[in-house]
């Protein structure tokens, strides 16, 4: 049985091309080459319970040549605990047959078929058509038969299984497996300052080189040691943060100056052993160093489970002490075999037996993301695989607030049986009656809602899920936001996501409330205080730092637990924020975004990031700023008078108005073409000629060193050539955007010949450098063109003449320009086309390696790379923490903040950082306070009563403020305080601020400085005035 997506879509993909509109975010993770290798690979996934379908979903979204599913077993009710593509009416039907059509809907470019057989082992030769085989839910005996066959035939094998809160993955990619790029990080490059006779390379200006021992580098533009340029990569040894050695450089000459070094990714070869050998002597990657001794025990425990199933025909019963004793006994006998004697913890192995029939959605998500990423690694050679085992458990997620027993964990023919087997029926009831807020319904949001639907969150009488997302679905979302289909493009994410998970679990119908609003200060009338107080917890699924920090502040204020998570390509993290226990999300800050000195962008770029940043500034200078200025001039009658008061800024503003309204105003599209051609001349010829006039190529600095050296690259002017695709592309994109500004219809069908005809008939004036022009030589010098606090026009008459040439605003009433709003994902709007051409032309000026449209879009659009595998895994970690929060755990050691990098692969788990504490000396001695979560709460009393209240606590209030309003200060004269002392606090705030308190606001925040009983200033929490 073959199932395809839309043939129309597939027809667009020819000759190995990649649909960038669908795969754009994933391309920035994997790259074109890796994705092309994936696109020629055939993958088989066996076992389609929760883990298998999660793996299949992630592979289908990523895109492979074909995906085949195998699972002839009939679907059971308990499968609904984690198998999101099964519906209640599928029970009894073969899992693969009902799952395959739903997996096929995910990606039209990945054909999905069903492997027609009762067993994979009955015809092993049939498996040779696959590059990768993934085994889940299979007996150890069959795993060994298939994996030994596959190892011999060069087929990659991945085995993964989950048992409740335990899981493992095993990989075998054969002998001499080649890893093309072990880390996925961008190659490091830099400017050489010196190379000595011993081969020690110094980076320019004490810039950290970022290299590691064993890395390889190539060189270019080195003067003196010319033989280094474009030679074979050289292995380096790090000597310090700013220096590294390239070994013997004898015979290469003496270094003079200049040079660039660039890291080269060298292939790495790894030998994998078959499963039969690895069972005896496992190579284990540690997932959690706090549980260093567990993997070897679990390695034996999982084998003991297989032995139990082989003997009895079923897995141990939930929480059965009888079955657990047998499993432990078997594990002990295995522990005594082999070279390494493993000491077993009986409680651990018994817990594994108790949970053997457990099937949890978050564990399927974790291992499903992990296993799918290993599939992609095997066929692409991108990133380092797991060698060869990884075990993971989340026993801290077991509830302590309710009891578990064989009776409470037994199956009841419910869709939650797989979860009840682990946690018991009482905890299932807790999960069902939760009021949870999900902020964001994008990639993580979709995975989160899916997981919540499967675990039965908020399905009870008091349950409720609130979902907020203001965005609409775009095509590029479909590659990782798996609840959405092509028919949903243009619809609201929150609505579509809610609808999709209600069909997954019909018990959620009527339990999900969607909001089309951004969660922020401007929507506090929507997300009111009653709304926040009614919540049990909040989960962030946002990629916007400001929004995450706002939600975090609200959670701190309303004392609500928050789980925050994020992904960046193969990297992901999760963080738990717990009232009165942990620090908050905002307690730590990411490093600021990289910025470049203006003089570097204006005159001295040396890498493509500089030219892209410059091109983005030009985009604003051409198509955004001036049109906005023109519209203000027309709308505001006193605009010119106000502008003339802005000392130093009046010239460019008035000149820009003259250009756009008088001298350069186009009448038709041909005028826009000519304007674009003039911009080319101005930026890429005239400006460069002027720069070289100011700083000739042979000029020197005050110390006698060549001016054009180190980071300064001497440019060359460009001569326009209409046959050059970049030159022509610049004119075409610029003309179309200029026409958009003026509302001039651009003819997309206009032939290139017409453009060229206009360009050939233009007269371009000769340029002569202006001796009066000054150019800033480096960022340490004052900018000679910066506003100087007075008008730069010596001749006021000339300024007045410019103003006089402007049409009166009244005479052009109704006329307006259309500023361009930058949109990176519309390939027809010329935005990225302009920035790519503008950046690459500047790169040509300075002999900098150009960037293609794909890379330019990534940098200019500040795109966050994303892939479904990381998203799924991180969501699994979040839900494992959510179990703990709902259980009400108050021991910070039970919680885990997680950081993963699937490329390396690396897993790091740590206890959350405790919230900061402080103390003051009150009337009854020392008082400990939580600096983040504590606050003083007061009723609407008078200022006098307020001061007395804190005096009784042992705190003398020195100053009291609300926002920018100072309400009280101990140094105020009695006459000034007389009228304030008797006012209620709410009235005092309104009187001083001259603003009424909004009706929806139920509290006011005060900050105060105080002295305690020691007479010292002490830091105390804020004060919340409660209004009724």
XYZ file of N, CA and C in Angstrom, residues 805-953:
447
model
N 11.283 75.074 -2.042
C 11.041 74.238 -3.226
C 10.033 73.119 -2.958
N 9.732 72.900 -1.676
C 8.773 71.842 -1.337
C 7.353 72.268 -1.677
N 6.536 71.380 -2.222
C 5.123 71.718 -2.440
C 4.421 71.882 -1.088
N 3.494 72.833 -1.001
C 2.758 73.016 0.253
C 1.978 71.744 0.566
N 1.979 71.309 1.851
C 1.259 70.065 2.198
C -0.180 70.063 1.698
N -0.825 71.222 1.767
C -2.225 71.293 1.326
C -2.391 70.999 -0.153
N -1.363 71.349 -0.954
C -1.479 71.172 -2.406
C -1.368 69.712 -2.821
N -0.875 68.860 -1.929
C -0.769 67.425 -2.273
C -1.556 66.581 -1.268
N -2.604 67.192 -0.695
C -3.462 66.458 0.243
C -4.024 65.222 -0.456
N -4.031 64.128 0.255
C -4.526 62.881 -0.334
C -3.408 62.041 -0.927
N -2.279 62.697 -1.265
C -1.128 61.945 -1.777
C -0.387 61.316 -0.600
N 0.043 60.090 -0.769
C 0.881 59.497 0.287
C 1.759 58.407 -0.306
N 2.880 58.216 0.325
C 3.782 57.148 -0.089
C 3.531 55.900 0.765
N 4.043 54.794 0.284
C 3.821 53.509 0.960
C 5.160 52.961 1.453
N 5.480 53.163 2.723
C 6.728 52.586 3.244
C 6.694 51.062 3.118
N 7.843 50.474 2.865
C 7.932 49.013 2.738
C 8.085 48.404 4.127
N 7.288 47.379 4.419
C 7.453 46.619 5.672
C 8.231 45.353 5.346
N 9.417 45.241 5.921
C 10.305 44.124 5.590
C 9.648 42.785 5.914
N 9.597 41.888 4.921
C 9.032 40.550 5.097
C 9.957 39.553 4.384
N 10.615 38.727 5.179
C 11.657 37.845 4.633
C 11.115 36.623 3.914
N 9.895 36.187 4.249
C 9.422 34.895 3.748
C 8.576 34.974 2.482
N 8.389 36.179 1.924
C 7.673 36.316 0.659
C 8.715 36.436 -0.448
N 8.859 35.397 -1.251
C 9.920 35.391 -2.266
C 9.575 36.235 -3.485
N 8.383 36.820 -3.516
C 7.985 37.616 -4.680
C 8.061 39.118 -4.422
N 8.424 39.532 -3.210
C 8.305 40.967 -2.871
C 9.590 41.768 -3.085
N 10.652 41.112 -3.559
C 11.936 41.774 -3.888
C 12.740 42.216 -2.659
N 12.270 41.959 -1.443
C 12.985 42.443 -0.255
C 14.341 41.747 -0.112
N 14.321 40.400 -0.056
C 15.582 39.665 0.077
C 16.401 39.784 -1.208
N 15.727 39.896 -2.352
C 16.459 40.093 -3.618
C 17.304 41.363 -3.548
N 16.711 42.448 -3.030
C 17.447 43.707 -2.919
C 18.635 43.557 -1.975
N 18.388 43.001 -0.789
C 19.457 42.921 0.218
C 20.583 42.006 -0.280
N 20.223 40.909 -0.952
C 21.249 40.004 -1.488
C 22.113 40.717 -2.523
N 21.460 41.396 -3.482
C 22.218 42.085 -4.538
C 23.040 43.225 -3.954
N 22.428 44.036 -3.084
C 23.132 45.187 -2.504
C 24.341 44.733 -1.691
N 24.173 43.673 -0.926
C 25.262 43.149 -0.102
C 26.377 42.577 -0.970
N 26.017 41.796 -1.980
C 27.039 41.146 -2.809
C 27.794 42.147 -3.685
N 27.123 43.227 -4.107
C 27.830 44.270 -4.857
C 28.885 44.928 -3.963
N 28.516 45.175 -2.735
C 29.487 45.763 -1.800
C 30.615 44.767 -1.525
N 30.268 43.491 -1.448
C 31.295 42.458 -1.276
C 32.251 42.451 -2.481
N 31.697 42.686 -3.676
C 32.557 42.768 -4.868
C 33.502 43.976 -4.757
N 32.986 45.109 -4.267
C 33.849 46.278 -4.054
C 35.076 45.915 -3.223
N 34.863 45.116 -2.170
C 35.918 44.878 -1.178
C 36.547 43.486 -1.300
N 36.250 42.768 -2.392
C 36.799 41.416 -2.603
C 36.518 40.496 -1.418
N 35.267 40.555 -0.933
C 34.798 39.672 0.141
C 33.993 38.548 -0.516
N 34.128 37.325 -0.025
C 33.359 36.200 -0.579
C 31.868 36.498 -0.442
N 31.140 36.334 -1.551
C 29.715 36.679 -1.561
C 28.887 35.599 -0.867
N 27.632 35.962 -0.528
C 26.702 35.007 0.100
C 25.517 34.812 -0.839
N 25.037 33.572 -0.931
C 23.863 33.347 -1.780
C 22.611 33.877 -1.094
N 21.508 33.835 -1.825
C 20.247 34.384 -1.316
C 19.821 33.692 -0.022
N 20.056 32.382 0.052
C 19.655 31.582 1.213
C 20.370 32.061 2.480
N 21.696 32.236 2.372
C 22.466 32.677 3.541
C 22.119 34.123 3.893
N 21.951 34.960 2.857
C 21.613 36.368 3.104
C 20.279 36.480 3.839
N 19.312 35.688 3.414
C 17.986 35.706 4.058
C 18.101 35.296 5.524
N 18.951 34.314 5.799
C 19.158 33.830 7.168
C 19.699 34.936 8.068
N 20.721 35.665 7.567
C 21.363 36.698 8.387
C 20.491 37.945 8.465
N 20.003 38.413 7.317
C 19.213 39.649 7.288
C 17.874 39.469 8.001
N 17.286 38.278 7.858
C 15.974 38.021 8.460
C 16.053 37.550 9.897
N 17.304 37.413 10.424
C 17.513 36.930 11.802
C 16.685 35.667 12.055
N 16.775 34.747 11.119
C 15.969 33.527 11.185
C 16.519 32.588 12.256
N 15.612 32.013 13.024
C 15.995 31.033 14.037
C 15.908 29.650 13.389
N 17.049 28.943 13.215
C 16.990 27.616 12.598
C 16.196 26.658 13.474
N 15.443 25.767 12.847
C 14.577 24.888 13.633
C 14.405 23.558 12.924
N 14.251 22.501 13.718
C 14.015 21.162 13.172
C 13.091 20.423 14.136
N 12.220 19.584 13.574
C 11.170 18.942 14.371
C 11.727 18.029 15.456
N 12.902 17.425 15.220
C 13.450 16.466 16.186
C 13.747 17.131 17.531
N 14.413 18.290 17.488
C 14.744 18.997 18.737
C 13.471 19.449 19.438
N 12.525 19.941 18.649
C 11.258 20.424 19.215
C 10.551 19.318 19.987
N 10.483 18.131 19.380
C 9.803 17.007 20.033
C 10.508 16.633 21.335
N 11.841 16.536 21.280
C 12.602 16.124 22.454
C 12.436 17.115 23.603
N 12.538 18.399 23.304
C 12.425 19.419 24.354
C 11.026 19.411 24.950
N 10.011 19.217 24.131
C 8.639 19.136 24.647
C 8.499 17.972 25.618
N 9.139 16.855 25.299
C 9.118 15.718 26.218
C 9.689 16.086 27.573
N 10.811 16.821 27.570
C 11.425 17.244 28.837
C 10.480 18.157 29.627
N 9.794 19.061 28.920
C 8.883 19.999 29.594
C 7.751 19.245 30.281
N 7.162 18.277 29.589
C 6.010 17.559 30.162
C 6.448 16.686 31.336
N 7.663 16.157 31.284
C 8.172 15.399 32.438
C 8.286 16.292 33.670
N 8.621 17.572 33.465
C 8.647 18.520 34.593
C 7.236 18.910 35.019
N 6.330 18.997 34.050
C 4.939 19.355 34.357
C 4.296 18.325 35.287
N 4.609 17.044 35.070
C 4.123 16.004 35.989
C 4.488 16.363 37.432
N 5.722 16.800 37.646
C 6.205 17.114 38.995
C 5.454 18.307 39.584
N 5.225 19.334 38.739
C 4.535 20.540 39.217
C 3.111 20.201 39.630
N 2.433 19.398 38.798
C 1.040 19.028 39.106
C 0.987 18.154 40.357
N 2.037 17.367 40.566
C 2.117 16.550 41.784
C 2.303 17.425 43.021
N 2.809 18.648 42.817
C 3.001 19.569 43.945
C 4.334 19.404 44.649
N 5.330 18.860 43.972
C 6.644 18.670 44.605
C 7.233 20.021 45.024
N 7.765 20.091 46.243
C 8.370 21.338 46.721
C 9.850 21.154 47.078
N 10.425 20.029 46.629
C 11.851 19.786 46.820
C 12.559 20.149 45.515
N 13.339 21.221 45.537
C 13.987 21.730 44.326
C 14.904 20.680 43.693
N 15.398 19.741 44.493
C 16.305 18.726 43.964
C 15.610 17.726 43.047
N 14.280 17.684 43.104
C 13.527 16.749 42.257
C 13.343 17.289 40.834
N 13.581 18.584 40.640
C 13.357 19.204 39.331
C 14.634 19.249 38.521
N 14.475 19.346 37.189
C 15.637 19.365 36.303
C 15.461 20.462 35.245
N 16.470 21.324 35.139
C 16.593 22.161 33.953
C 17.448 21.380 32.962
N 17.057 21.390 31.702
C 17.769 20.575 30.722
C 18.386 21.408 29.616
N 19.548 20.961 29.136
C 20.135 21.531 27.932
C 20.624 20.385 27.071
N 20.257 20.374 25.803
C 20.692 19.310 24.902
C 21.261 19.920 23.625
N 22.189 19.207 23.019
C 22.646 19.525 21.669
C 22.724 18.201 20.924
N 21.726 17.951 20.076
C 21.636 16.666 19.387
C 22.765 16.476 18.388
N 23.419 17.564 17.961
C 24.490 17.443 16.983
C 25.703 16.740 17.568
N 26.011 16.953 18.853
C 27.305 16.490 19.392
C 27.386 14.989 19.685
N 26.443 14.285 20.277
C 25.292 14.790 21.034
C 25.709 15.042 22.488
N 25.034 16.013 23.117
C 25.321 16.372 24.507
C 24.012 16.516 25.270
N 24.003 16.025 26.511
C 22.842 16.159 27.389
C 23.322 16.680 28.736
N 22.743 17.764 29.196
C 23.112 18.316 30.490
C 21.870 18.614 31.309
N 21.816 18.071 32.515
C 20.671 18.323 33.400
C 21.190 18.875 34.720
N 20.502 19.882 35.226
C 20.947 20.478 36.483
C 19.742 20.850 37.328
N 19.990 20.898 38.611
C 18.964 21.375 39.553
C 18.737 22.868 39.305
N 17.487 23.329 39.297
C 17.256 24.767 39.099
C 17.972 25.590 40.170
N 18.366 26.811 39.812
C 19.031 27.697 40.778
C 17.978 28.273 41.728
N 18.278 28.240 43.015
C 17.328 28.735 44.020
C 17.175 30.254 43.904
N 16.014 30.748 44.243
C 15.777 32.199 44.220
C 16.621 32.877 45.297
N 17.063 34.116 45.052
C 17.941 34.802 46.017
C 17.197 35.170 47.298
N 17.876 35.047 48.416
C 17.266 35.358 49.714
C 17.975 36.570 50.341
N 17.260 37.269 51.209
C 17.832 38.399 51.939
C 17.269 38.421 53.349
N 17.664 39.427 54.143
C 17.108 39.520 55.499
C 17.163 40.969 55.992
N 16.313 41.256 56.946
C 16.364 42.553 57.635
C 16.085 42.297 59.110
N 16.429 43.276 59.959
C 16.198 43.151 61.404
C 14.923 43.913 61.735
N 13.886 43.157 62.136
C 12.612 43.770 62.504
C 12.469 43.855 64.014
N 11.273 44.161 64.457
C 11.034 44.311 65.900
C 11.150 42.975 66.632
N 11.009 41.866 65.885
C 11.091 40.554 66.525
C 12.354 39.803 66.122
N 13.361 40.527 65.644
C 14.618 39.894 65.265
C 14.771 39.785 63.757
N 15.658 38.884 63.318
C 15.950 38.754 61.889
C 14.769 38.143 61.133
N 14.492 38.735 59.966
C 13.422 38.227 59.097
C 14.057 37.874 57.752
N 13.869 36.616 57.288
C 14.400 36.184 55.986
C 13.346 36.429 54.910
N 13.788 36.953 53.788
C 12.853 37.244 52.690
C 13.374 36.633 51.391
N 12.441 36.275 50.525
C 12.784 35.823 49.176
C 12.735 37.057 48.280
N 13.896 37.438 47.762
C 13.989 38.703 47.028
C 13.166 38.704 45.746
N 12.876 37.513 45.218
C 12.134 37.441 43.959
C 10.635 37.272 44.179
N 10.255 36.369 45.075
C 8.846 35.967 45.165
C 8.063 36.670 46.274
N 8.750 37.173 47.313
C 8.022 37.790 48.432
C 7.570 39.206 48.095
N 6.556 39.681 48.788
C 6.098 41.071 48.686
C 5.266 41.373 49.926
N 5.117 42.657 50.223
C 4.195 43.100 51.272
C 2.855 43.404 50.604
N 1.779 42.923 51.185
C 0.457 43.219 50.641
C -0.308 44.057 51.650
N -0.876 45.166 51.196
C -1.604 46.064 52.104
C -2.967 46.397 51.520
N -3.896 46.710 52.397
C -5.215 47.179 51.978
C -5.113 48.671 51.638
N -6.222 49.230 51.169
C -6.232 50.641 50.758
C -6.383 51.543 51.991
N -5.278 51.653 52.747
C -5.276 52.464 53.978
C -4.733 53.856 53.652
N -4.739 54.740 54.644
C -4.164 56.075 54.428
C -2.641 55.986 54.473
N -1.982 57.010 53.958
C -0.527 57.053 53.991
C -0.028 56.989 55.429
N -0.722 57.697 56.337
C -0.336 57.699 57.751
C -0.379 56.283 58.316
N -1.479 55.567 58.038
C -1.629 54.199 58.544
C -0.563 53.268 57.938
N -0.257 53.514 56.674
C 0.761 52.720 55.980
C 2.120 52.844 56.685
N 2.511 54.082 56.997
C 3.807 54.320 57.636
C 3.856 53.691 59.024
N 2.746 53.778 59.759
C 2.669 53.188 61.108
C 2.793 51.664 61.018
N 2.107 51.077 60.013
C 2.125 49.618 59.829
C 3.567 49.116 59.677
N 4.340 49.787 58.845
C 5.716 49.324 58.628
C 6.621 49.660 59.813
N 6.282 50.714 60.543
C 7.024 51.048 61.762
C 6.884 49.905 62.775
N 5.659 49.333 62.817
C 5.411 48.220 63.736
C 6.203 46.970 63.333
N 6.509 46.851 62.038
C 7.321 45.725 61.574
C 8.807 45.964 61.809
